[in-house]
CSV table of C-alpha atoms in Angstrom, one decimal:
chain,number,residue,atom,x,y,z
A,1,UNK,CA,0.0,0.0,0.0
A,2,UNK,CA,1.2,3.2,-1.0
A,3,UNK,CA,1.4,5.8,1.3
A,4,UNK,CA,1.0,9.5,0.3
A,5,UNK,CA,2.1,12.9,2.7
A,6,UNK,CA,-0.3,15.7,1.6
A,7,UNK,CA,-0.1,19.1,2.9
A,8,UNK,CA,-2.7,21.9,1.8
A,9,UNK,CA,-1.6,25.4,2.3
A,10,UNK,CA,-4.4,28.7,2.1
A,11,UNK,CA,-2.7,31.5,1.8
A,12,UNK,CA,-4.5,34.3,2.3
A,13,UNK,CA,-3.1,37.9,0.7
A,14,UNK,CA,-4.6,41.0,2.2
A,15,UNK,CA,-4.3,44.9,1.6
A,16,UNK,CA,-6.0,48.1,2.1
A,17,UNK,CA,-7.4,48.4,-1.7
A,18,UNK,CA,-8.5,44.5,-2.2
A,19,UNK,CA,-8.8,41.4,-0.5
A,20,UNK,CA,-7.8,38.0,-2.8
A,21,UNK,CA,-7.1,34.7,-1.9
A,22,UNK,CA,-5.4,31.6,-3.6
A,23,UNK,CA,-4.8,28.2,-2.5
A,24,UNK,CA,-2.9,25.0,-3.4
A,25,UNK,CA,-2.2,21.3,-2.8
A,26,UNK,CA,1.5,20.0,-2.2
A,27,UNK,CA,2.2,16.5,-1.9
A,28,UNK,CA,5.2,13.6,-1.9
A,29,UNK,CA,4.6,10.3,-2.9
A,30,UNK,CA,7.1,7.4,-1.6
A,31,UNK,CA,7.5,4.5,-3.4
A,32,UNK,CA,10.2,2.4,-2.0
A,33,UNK,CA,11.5,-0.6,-3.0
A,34,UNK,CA,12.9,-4.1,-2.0
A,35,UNK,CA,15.9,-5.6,-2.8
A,36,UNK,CA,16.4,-9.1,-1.0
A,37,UNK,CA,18.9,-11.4,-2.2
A,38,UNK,CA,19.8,-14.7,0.1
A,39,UNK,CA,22.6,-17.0,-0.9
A,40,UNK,CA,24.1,-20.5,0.7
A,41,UNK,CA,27.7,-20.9,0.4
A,42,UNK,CA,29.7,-23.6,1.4
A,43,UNK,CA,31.6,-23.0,4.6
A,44,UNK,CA,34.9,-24.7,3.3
A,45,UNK,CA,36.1,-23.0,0.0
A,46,UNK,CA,32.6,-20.7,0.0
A,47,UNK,CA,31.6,-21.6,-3.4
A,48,UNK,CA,27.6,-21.5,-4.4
A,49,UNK,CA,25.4,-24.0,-3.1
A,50,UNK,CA,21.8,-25.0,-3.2
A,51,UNK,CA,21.4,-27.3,-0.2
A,52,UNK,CA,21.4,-27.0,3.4
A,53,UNK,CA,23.8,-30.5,4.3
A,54,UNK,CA,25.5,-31.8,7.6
A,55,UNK,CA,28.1,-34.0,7.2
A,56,UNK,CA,29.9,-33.4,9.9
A,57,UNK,CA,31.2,-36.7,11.6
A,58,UNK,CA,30.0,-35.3,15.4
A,59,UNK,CA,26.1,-35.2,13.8
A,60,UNK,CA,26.3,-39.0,13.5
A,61,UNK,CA,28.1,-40.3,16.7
A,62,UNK,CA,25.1,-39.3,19.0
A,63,UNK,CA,23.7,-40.3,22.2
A,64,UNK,CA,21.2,-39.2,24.5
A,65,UNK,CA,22.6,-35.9,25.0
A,66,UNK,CA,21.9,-32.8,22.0
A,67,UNK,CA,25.0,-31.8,20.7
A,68,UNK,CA,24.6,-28.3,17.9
A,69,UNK,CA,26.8,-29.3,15.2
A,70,UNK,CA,26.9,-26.1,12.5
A,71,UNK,CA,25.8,-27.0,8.6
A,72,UNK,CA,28.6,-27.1,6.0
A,73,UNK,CA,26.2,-23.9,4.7
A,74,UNK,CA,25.9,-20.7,5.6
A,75,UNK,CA,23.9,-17.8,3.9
A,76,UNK,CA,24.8,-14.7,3.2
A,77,UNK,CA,21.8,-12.0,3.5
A,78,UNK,CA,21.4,-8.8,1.5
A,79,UNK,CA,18.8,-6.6,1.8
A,80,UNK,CA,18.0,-3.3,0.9
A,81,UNK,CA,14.4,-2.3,1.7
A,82,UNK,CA,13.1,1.2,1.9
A,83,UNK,CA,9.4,0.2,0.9
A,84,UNK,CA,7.0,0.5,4.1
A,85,UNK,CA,5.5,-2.8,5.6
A,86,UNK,CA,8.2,-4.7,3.5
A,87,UNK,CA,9.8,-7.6,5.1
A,88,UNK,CA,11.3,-11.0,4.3
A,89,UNK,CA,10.4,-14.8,6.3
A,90,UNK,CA,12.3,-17.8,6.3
A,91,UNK,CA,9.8,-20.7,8.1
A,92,UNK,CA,9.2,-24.7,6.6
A,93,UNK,CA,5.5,-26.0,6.1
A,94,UNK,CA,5.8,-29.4,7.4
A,95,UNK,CA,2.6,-29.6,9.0
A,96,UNK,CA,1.0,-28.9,5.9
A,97,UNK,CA,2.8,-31.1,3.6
A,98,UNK,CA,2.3,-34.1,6.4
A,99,UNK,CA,-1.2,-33.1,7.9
A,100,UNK,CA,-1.0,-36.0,10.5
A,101,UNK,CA,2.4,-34.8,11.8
A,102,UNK,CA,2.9,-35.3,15.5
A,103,UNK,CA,4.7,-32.4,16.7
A,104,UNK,CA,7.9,-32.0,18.9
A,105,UNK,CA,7.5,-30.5,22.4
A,106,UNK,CA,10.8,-30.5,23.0
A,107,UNK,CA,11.7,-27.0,23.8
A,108,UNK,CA,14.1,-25.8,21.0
A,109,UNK,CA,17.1,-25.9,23.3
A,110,UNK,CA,16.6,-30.0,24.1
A,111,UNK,CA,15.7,-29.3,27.3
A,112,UNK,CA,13.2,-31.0,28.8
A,113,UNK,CA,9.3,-30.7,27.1
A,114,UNK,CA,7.0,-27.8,27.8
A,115,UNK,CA,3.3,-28.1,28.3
A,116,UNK,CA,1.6,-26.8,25.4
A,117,UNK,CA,4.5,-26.4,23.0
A,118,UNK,CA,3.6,-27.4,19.7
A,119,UNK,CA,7.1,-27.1,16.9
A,120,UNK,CA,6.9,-28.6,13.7
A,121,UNK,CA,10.2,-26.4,12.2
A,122,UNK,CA,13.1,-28.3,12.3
A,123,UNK,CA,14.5,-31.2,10.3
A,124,UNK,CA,12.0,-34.0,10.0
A,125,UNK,CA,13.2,-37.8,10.1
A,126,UNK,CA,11.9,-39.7,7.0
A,127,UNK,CA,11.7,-43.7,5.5
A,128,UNK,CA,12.1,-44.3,2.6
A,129,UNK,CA,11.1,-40.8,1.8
A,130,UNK,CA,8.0,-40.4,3.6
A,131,UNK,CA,7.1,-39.9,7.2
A,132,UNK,CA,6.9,-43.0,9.2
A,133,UNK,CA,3.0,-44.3,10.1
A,134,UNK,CA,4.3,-44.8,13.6
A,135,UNK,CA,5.7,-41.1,14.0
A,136,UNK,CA,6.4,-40.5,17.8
A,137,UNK,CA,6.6,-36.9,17.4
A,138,UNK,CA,10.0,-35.4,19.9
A,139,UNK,CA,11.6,-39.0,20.4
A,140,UNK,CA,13.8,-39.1,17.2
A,141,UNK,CA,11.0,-37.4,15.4
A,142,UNK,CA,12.6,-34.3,15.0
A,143,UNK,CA,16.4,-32.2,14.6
A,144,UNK,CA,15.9,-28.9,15.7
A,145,UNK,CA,17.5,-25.9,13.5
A,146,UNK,CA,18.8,-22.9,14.9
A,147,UNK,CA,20.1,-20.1,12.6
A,148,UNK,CA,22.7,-17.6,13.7
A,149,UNK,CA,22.5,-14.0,11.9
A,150,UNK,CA,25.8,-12.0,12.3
A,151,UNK,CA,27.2,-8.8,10.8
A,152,UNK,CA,30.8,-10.7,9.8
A,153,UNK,CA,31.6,-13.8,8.3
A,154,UNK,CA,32.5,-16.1,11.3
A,155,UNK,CA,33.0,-19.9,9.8
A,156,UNK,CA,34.1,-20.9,13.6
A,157,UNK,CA,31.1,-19.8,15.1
A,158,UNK,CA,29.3,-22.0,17.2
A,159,UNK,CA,26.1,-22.7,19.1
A,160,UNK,CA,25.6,-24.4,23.0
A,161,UNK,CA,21.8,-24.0,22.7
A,162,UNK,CA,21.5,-20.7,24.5
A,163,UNK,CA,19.7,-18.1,22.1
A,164,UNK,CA,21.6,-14.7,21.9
A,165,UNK,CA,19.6,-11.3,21.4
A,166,UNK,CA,22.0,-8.3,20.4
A,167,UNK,CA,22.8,-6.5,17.3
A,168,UNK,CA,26.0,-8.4,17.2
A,169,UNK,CA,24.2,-11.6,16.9
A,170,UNK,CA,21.0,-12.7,16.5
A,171,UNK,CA,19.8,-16.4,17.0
A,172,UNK,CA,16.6,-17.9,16.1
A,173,UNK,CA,14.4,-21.3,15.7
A,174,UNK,CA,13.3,-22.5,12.7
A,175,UNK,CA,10.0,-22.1,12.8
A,176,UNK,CA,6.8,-23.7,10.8
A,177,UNK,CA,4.1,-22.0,9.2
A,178,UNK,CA,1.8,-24.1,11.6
A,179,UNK,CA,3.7,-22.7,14.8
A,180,UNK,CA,2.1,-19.6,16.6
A,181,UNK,CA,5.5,-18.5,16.7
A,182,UNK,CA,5.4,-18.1,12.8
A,183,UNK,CA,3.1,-15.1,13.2
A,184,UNK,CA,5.8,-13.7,15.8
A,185,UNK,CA,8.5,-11.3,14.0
A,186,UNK,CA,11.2,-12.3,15.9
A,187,UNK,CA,11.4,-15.6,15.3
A,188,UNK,CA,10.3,-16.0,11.2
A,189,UNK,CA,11.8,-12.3,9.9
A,190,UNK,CA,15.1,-12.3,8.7
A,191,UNK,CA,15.1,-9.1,7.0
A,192,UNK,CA,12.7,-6.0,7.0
A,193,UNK,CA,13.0,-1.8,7.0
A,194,UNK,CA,16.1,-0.9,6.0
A,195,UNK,CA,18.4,-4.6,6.0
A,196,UNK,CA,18.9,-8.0,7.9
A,197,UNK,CA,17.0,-7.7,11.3
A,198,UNK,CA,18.9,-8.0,14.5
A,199,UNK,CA,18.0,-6.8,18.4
A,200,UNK,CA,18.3,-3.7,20.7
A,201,UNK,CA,17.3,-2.5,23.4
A,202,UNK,CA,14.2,-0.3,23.9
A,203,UNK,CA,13.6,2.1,26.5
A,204,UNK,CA,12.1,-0.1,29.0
A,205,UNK,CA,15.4,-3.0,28.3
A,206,UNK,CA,13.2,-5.5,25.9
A,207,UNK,CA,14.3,-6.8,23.0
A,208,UNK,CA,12.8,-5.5,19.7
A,209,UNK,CA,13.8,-6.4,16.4
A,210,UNK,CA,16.3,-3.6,14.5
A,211,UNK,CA,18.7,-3.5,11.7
A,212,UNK,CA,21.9,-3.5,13.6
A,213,UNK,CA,24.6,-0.7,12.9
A,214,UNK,CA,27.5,-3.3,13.0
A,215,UNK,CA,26.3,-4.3,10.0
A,216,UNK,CA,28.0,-3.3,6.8
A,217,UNK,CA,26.6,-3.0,3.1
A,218,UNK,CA,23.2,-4.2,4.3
A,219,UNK,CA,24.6,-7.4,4.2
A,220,UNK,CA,24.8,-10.0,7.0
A,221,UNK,CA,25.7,-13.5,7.3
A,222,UNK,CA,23.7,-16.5,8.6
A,223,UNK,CA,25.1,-20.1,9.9
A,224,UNK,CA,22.8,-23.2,10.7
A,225,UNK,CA,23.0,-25.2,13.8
A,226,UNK,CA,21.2,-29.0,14.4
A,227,UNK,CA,20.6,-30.1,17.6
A,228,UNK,CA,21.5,-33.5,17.2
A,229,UNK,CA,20.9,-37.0,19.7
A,230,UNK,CA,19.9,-40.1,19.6
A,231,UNK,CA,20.6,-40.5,15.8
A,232,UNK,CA,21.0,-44.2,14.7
A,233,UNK,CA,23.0,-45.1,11.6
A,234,UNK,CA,20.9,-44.7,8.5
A,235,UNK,CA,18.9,-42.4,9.6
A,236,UNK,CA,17.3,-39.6,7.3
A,237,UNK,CA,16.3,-36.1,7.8
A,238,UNK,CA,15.1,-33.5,5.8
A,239,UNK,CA,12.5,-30.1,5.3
A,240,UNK,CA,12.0,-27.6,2.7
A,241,UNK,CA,12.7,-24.0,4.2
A,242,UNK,CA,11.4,-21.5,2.6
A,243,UNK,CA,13.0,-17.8,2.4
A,244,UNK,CA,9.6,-15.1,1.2
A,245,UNK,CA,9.9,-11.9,0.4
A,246,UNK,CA,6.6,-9.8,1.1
A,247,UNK,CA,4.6,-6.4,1.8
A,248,UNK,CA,1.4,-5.4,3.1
């Protein structure tokens, strides 16, 4: 929606001999516009890529306990958006593309489950390509994905499960479409009003969604992190993440 300033100005001219008036209308029109671009790299040698992998040996020799191992992908995220309203999600729909998906209520972190947590985004164990009919939901249902947005490349970053809020770095679930949290901006928007969205501190010391000045070139840079345990050999997990660009 466009949005349009108008100003309307009388002026009103007098003088002993006559009285005349004229009038006229003065307005600005904003357009705006939104450039996104979002590409994956490879960590090692950081040539294009088109899939989101973990190969890493430590996502495969797993126990009980959740160990973050980061993707061999990171993305780097451009955005340049002056247009009002404009903003860009990244979220998977697995509950719509499996409508009888149990969901995990884990808590992202691996902690322990909480009462009435329903997450559905996050890597999704398939056999022989499909979900399994006997789908348990948490118990090796599910690998959580946590994204890291930061204003310098950083290939040793790395993630103990703890979510950081801060313009230097910004950490976030992958969430699904189905998840209430979806509709929540600080979890699904990556970019919006003028670049990649970080945190700062308002007046009363809570976290609200900003581009962060660190940032250079409107350009920030995201790694992936799966909370990996009790994986058994042979084991397959996938989604389909979705990056949107959109307005009001």
């Amino acid at each position: 929606m466009k949005r349009f300033l108008v100003l309307a100005v009388a002026l009103l001219i007098g003088s002993s001999a006559f009285a005349a008036s004229s009038q006229f209308t003065a307005s600005a029109a904003f357009a705006g516009s939104a450039d996104f671009t979002f590409q994956l790299k490879n960590v090692n040698g950081d040539a294009n890529a088109t899939e989101l992998k973990w190969t890493s040996a430590d996502a495969f020799v797993m126990g009980s306990t959740i160990a973050w191992v980061r993707a061999d992908q990171y993305a780097v995220v451009a955005a340049t958006i002056t247009k009002a309203n404009a903003s860009v999600k990244m979220y998977t729909k697995n509950k719509v593309a499996n409508p009888s998906l149990k969901p995990n209520y884990n808590s992202w972190n691996g902690d322990q489950g909480v009462a009435g947590t329903e997450t559905y985004g996050a890597l999704v164990r398939l056999v022989n390509g499909q979900v399994p009919s006997d789908f348990v939901g948490a118990y090796r249902g599910y690998i959580p994905v946590f994204y890291s947005l930061v204003p310098t490349k950083n290939a040793s970053l790395t993630f103990n499960g703890t979510d950081v809020a801060t313009e230097a770095r910004a950490d976030r679930a992958l969430v699904d479409q189905a998840n209430g949290e979806y509709g929540n901006g600080n979890y699904a928007t990556v970019a919006s009003l003028n670049g990649p969205v970080f945190f700062v501190k308002d007046v009363d010391g809570n976290d609200v969604q900003f581009p962060s000045p660190q940032v250079q070139n409107n350009t920030a840079y995201m790694y992936f992190f799966g909370g990996f345990k009790d994986v058994i050999g042979g084991d397959t997990y996938s989604t389909t993440v979705y990056v949107e660009q959109s307005w009001d």
